[in-house]
Short mmCIF file of C-alpha atoms in Angstrom, two decimals:
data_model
loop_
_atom_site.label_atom_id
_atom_site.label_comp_id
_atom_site.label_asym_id
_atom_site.label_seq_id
_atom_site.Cartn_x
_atom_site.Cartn_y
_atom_site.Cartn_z
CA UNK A 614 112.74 82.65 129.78
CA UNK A 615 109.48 82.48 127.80
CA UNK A 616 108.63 85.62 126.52
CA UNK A 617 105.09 87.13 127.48
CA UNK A 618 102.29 88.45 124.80
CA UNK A 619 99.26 89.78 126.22
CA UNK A 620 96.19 91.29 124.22
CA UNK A 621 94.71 94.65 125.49
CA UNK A 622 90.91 94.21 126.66
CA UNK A 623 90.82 97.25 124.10
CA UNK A 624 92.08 94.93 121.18
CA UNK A 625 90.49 92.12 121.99
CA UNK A 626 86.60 94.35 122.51
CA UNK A 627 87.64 95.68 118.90
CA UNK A 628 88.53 92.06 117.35
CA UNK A 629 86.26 89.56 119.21
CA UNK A 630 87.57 87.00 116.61
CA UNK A 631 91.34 87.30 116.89
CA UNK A 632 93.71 84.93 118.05
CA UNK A 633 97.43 84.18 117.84
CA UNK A 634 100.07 81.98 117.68
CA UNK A 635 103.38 81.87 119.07
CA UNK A 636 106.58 79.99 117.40
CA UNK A 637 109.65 80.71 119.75
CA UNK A 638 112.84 79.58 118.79
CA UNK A 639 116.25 79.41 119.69
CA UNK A 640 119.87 78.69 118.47
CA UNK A 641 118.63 79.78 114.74
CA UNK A 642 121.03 79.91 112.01
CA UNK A 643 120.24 82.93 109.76
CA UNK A 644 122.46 83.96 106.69
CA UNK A 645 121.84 85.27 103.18
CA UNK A 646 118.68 84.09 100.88
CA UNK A 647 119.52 80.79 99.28
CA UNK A 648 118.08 78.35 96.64
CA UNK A 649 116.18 76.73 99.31
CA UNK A 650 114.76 79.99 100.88
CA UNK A 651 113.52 80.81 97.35
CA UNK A 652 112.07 78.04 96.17
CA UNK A 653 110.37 78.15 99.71
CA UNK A 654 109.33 81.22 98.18
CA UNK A 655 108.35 80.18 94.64
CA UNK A 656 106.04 77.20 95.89
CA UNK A 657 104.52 79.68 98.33
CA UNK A 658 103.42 81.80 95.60
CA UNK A 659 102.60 78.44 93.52
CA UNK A 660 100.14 77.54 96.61
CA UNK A 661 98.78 81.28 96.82
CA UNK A 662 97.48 81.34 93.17
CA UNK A 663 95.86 77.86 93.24
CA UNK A 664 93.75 79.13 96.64
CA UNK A 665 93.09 82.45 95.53
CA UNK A 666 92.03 80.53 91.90
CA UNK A 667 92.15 84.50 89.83
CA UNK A 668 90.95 86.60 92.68
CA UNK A 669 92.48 89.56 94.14
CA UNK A 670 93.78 88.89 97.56
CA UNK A 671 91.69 91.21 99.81
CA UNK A 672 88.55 88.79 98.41
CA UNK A 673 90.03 86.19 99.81
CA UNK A 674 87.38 86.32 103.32
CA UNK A 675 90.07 86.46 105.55
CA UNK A 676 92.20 88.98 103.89
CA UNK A 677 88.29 91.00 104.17
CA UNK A 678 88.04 90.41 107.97
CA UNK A 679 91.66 91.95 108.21
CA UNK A 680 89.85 94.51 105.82
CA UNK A 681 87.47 95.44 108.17
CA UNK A 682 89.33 95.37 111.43
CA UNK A 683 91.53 97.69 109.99
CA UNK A 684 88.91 99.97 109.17
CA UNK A 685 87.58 99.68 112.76
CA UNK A 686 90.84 101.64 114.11
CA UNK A 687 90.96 104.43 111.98
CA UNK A 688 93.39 102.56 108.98
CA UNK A 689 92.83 102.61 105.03
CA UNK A 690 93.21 98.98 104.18
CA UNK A 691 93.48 99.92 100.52
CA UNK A 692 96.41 101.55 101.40
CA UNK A 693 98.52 100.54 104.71
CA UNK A 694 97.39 96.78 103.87
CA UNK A 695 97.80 94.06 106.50
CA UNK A 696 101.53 92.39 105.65
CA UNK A 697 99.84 89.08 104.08
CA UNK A 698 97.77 91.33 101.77
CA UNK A 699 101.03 93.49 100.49
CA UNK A 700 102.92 90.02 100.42
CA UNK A 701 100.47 88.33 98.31
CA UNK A 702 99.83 90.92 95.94
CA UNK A 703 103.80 91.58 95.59
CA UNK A 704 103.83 87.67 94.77
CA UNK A 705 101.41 88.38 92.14
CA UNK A 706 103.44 90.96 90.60
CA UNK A 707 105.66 90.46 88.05
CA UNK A 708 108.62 90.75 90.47
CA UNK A 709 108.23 88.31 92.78
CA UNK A 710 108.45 87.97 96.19
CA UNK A 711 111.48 89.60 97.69
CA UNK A 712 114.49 87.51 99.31
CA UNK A 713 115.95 89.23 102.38
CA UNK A 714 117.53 86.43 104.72
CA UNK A 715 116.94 82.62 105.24
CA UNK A 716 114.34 83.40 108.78
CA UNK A 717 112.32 86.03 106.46
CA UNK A 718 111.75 83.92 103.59
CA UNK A 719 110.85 81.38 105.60
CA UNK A 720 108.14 82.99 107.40
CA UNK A 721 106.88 84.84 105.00
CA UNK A 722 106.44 81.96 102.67
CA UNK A 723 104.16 80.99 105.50
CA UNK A 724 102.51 84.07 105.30
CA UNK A 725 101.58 83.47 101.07
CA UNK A 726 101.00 80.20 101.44
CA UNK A 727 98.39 80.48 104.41
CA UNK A 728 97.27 83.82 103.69
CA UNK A 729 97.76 84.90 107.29
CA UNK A 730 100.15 87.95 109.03
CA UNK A 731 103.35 86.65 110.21
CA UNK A 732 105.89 88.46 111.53
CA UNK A 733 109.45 88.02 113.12
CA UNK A 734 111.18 89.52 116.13
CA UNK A 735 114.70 89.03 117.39
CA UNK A 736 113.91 88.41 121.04
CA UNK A 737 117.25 89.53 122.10
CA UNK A 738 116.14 93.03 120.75
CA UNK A 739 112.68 93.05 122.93
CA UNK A 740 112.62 94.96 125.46
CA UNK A 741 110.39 92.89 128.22
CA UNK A 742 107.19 91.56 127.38
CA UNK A 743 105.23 92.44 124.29
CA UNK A 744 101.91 93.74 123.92
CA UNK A 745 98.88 94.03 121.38
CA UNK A 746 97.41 97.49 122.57
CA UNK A 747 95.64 100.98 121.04
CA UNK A 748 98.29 103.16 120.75
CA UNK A 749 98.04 106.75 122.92
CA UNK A 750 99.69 108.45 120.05
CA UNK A 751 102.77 109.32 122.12
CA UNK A 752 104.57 105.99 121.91
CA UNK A 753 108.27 105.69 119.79
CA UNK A 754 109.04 104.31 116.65
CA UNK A 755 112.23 103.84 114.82
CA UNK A 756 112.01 103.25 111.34
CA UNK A 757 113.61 104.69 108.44
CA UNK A 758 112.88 107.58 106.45
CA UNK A 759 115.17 108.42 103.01
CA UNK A 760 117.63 106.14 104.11
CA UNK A 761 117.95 108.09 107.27
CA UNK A 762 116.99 106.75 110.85
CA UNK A 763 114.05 108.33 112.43
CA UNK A 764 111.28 108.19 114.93
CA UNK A 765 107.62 108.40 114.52
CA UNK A 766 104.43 107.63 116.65
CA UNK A 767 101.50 105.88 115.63
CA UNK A 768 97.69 107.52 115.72
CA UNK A 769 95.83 107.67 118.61
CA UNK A 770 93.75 104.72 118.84
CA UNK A 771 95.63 102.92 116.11
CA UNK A 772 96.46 98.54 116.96
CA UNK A 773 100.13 98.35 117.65
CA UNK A 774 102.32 95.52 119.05
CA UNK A 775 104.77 97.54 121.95
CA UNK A 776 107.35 96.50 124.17
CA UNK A 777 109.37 98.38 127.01
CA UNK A 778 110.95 100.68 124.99
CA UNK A 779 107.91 101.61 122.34
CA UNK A 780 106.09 100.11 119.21
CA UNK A 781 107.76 97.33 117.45
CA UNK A 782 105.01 96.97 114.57
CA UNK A 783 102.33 99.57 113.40
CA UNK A 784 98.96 99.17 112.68
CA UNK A 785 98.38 96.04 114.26
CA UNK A 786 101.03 93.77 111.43
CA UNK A 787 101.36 96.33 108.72
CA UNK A 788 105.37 98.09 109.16
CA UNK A 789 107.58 96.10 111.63
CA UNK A 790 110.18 98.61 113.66
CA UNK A 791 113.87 98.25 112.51
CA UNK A 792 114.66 97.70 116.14
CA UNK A 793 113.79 94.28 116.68
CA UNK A 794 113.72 92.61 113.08
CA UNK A 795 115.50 89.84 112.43
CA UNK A 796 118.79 90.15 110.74
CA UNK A 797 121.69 87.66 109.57
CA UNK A 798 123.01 87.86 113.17
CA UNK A 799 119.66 87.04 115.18
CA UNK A 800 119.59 83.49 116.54
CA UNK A 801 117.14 83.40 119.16
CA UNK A 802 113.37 84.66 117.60
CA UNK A 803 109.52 84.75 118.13
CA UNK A 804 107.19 84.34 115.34
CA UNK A 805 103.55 85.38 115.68
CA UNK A 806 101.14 84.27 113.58
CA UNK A 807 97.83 85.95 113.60
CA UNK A 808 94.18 85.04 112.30
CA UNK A 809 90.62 86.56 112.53
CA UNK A 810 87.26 84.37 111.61
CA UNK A 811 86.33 82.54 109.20
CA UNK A 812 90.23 81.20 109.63
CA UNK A 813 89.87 78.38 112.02
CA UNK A 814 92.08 76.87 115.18
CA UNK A 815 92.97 74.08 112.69
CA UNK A 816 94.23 76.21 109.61
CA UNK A 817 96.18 78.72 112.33
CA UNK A 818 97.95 75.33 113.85
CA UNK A 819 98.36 73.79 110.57
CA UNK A 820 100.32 76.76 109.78
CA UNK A 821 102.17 77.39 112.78
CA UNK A 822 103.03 73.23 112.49
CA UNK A 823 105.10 74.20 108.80
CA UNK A 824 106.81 77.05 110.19
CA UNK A 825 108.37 75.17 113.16
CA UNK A 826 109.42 72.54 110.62
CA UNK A 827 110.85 74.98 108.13
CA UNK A 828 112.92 76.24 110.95
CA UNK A 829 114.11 73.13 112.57
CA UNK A 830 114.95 71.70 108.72
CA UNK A 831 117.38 75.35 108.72
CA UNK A 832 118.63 75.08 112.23
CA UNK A 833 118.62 71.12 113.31
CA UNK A 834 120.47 72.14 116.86
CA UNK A 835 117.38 74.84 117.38
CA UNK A 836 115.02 74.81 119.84
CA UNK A 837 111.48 75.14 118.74
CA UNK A 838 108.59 75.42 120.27
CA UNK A 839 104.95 75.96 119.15
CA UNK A 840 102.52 78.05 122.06
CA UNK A 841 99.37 77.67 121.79
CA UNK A 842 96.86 79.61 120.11
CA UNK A 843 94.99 82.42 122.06
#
């Protein structure tokens, strides 16, 4: 069963310029980070530096739009930064990107290379549909908390995707839920990829087009498929 993403009227009156795209996939084979994870990795961070060419990520003008959006719901941007921000300035760092497992390296080598928020959920874990909406404030989140498994709510007003059972990602793509990451077991997936003007329809399908190929070059038997932007 295809799994439904709608957009709040809220969101989308907030963020007249967002869209997203959808990679589903199924069958996946996930395992430990390998040599071909990282140097998925390494040439992401290879392609980062050559299109940022010595600027700081958020001057890149879409990491600014995702700047001011975030500003727009109440957030800090210069310090809960949208996940391709934190990635890109992590890749900058003298540590690296990190490795977790073969389906996160993968997409969020996307992420560096495109500059664009992409994020991973074990469909399995989702509890019906999911849904881009301003939080009430009174909505369930498991995370962790010094190493310790606890729940917290988002802000009133803030952007957070949600299923059936409560928030899966805060502020809009900034701190995905524990609940329904992937892990070394998850096989079947959805990966959202999500862009704000100036990115255009072209560079948003350009980089949903690597990530399905990325994943069918790890999992040959998987079924991929790329819905279309909206």
């Amino acid at each position: 069963m295809t799994l439904t993403l709608t957009v709040s009227d809220e969101v989308r009156a907030l963020a007249p310029g967002f869209t997203h795209l959808a990679v589903e996939a199924r069958g996946l084979l996930n395992g430990p980070s390998n040599a071909e994870s990282s140097a998925l990795l390494d040439d992401a961070a290879r392609r980062l530096a050559a299109r940022l060419d010595g600027r700081a990520p958020h001057e890149d003008p879409h990491m600014a739009a995702w700047r001011a959006v975030y500003t727009a719901f109440g957030a800090k941007p210069s310090r809960t930064r949208n996940s391709a921000e934190a990635l890109a300035k992590r890749a900058q760092a003298d540590g690296g990107l990190p490795r977790i497992n073969l389906l996160v390296d993968i997409y969020n080598a996307i992420s560096v290379a495109h500059l664009i928020p992409v994020g991973g959920e074990d469909t399995d874990r989702i509890a019906g549909g999911m849904r881009l909406v301003r939080a009430t404030g009174e909505e369930p989140f498991p995370t962790v908390a010094g190493g310790e498994a606890a729940v917290e709510h988002p802000e009133p007003g803030e952007v957070v995707w949600c299923d059936d059972e409560g928030v899966t990602c805060r502020r809009w793509n900034w701190r995905q839920g524990v609940r329904t990451r992937l892990t070394e077991e998850s096989v079947n997936a959805v990966f959202l990829l999500e862009s704000l003007a100036p990115m255009t329809l072209g560079a948003l399908g350009a980089a949903g087009a690597e990530l399905a190929e990325s994943l069918e070059k790890l999992s040959p038997g998987a079924r991929v498929t790329v819905r279309a932007a909206r």
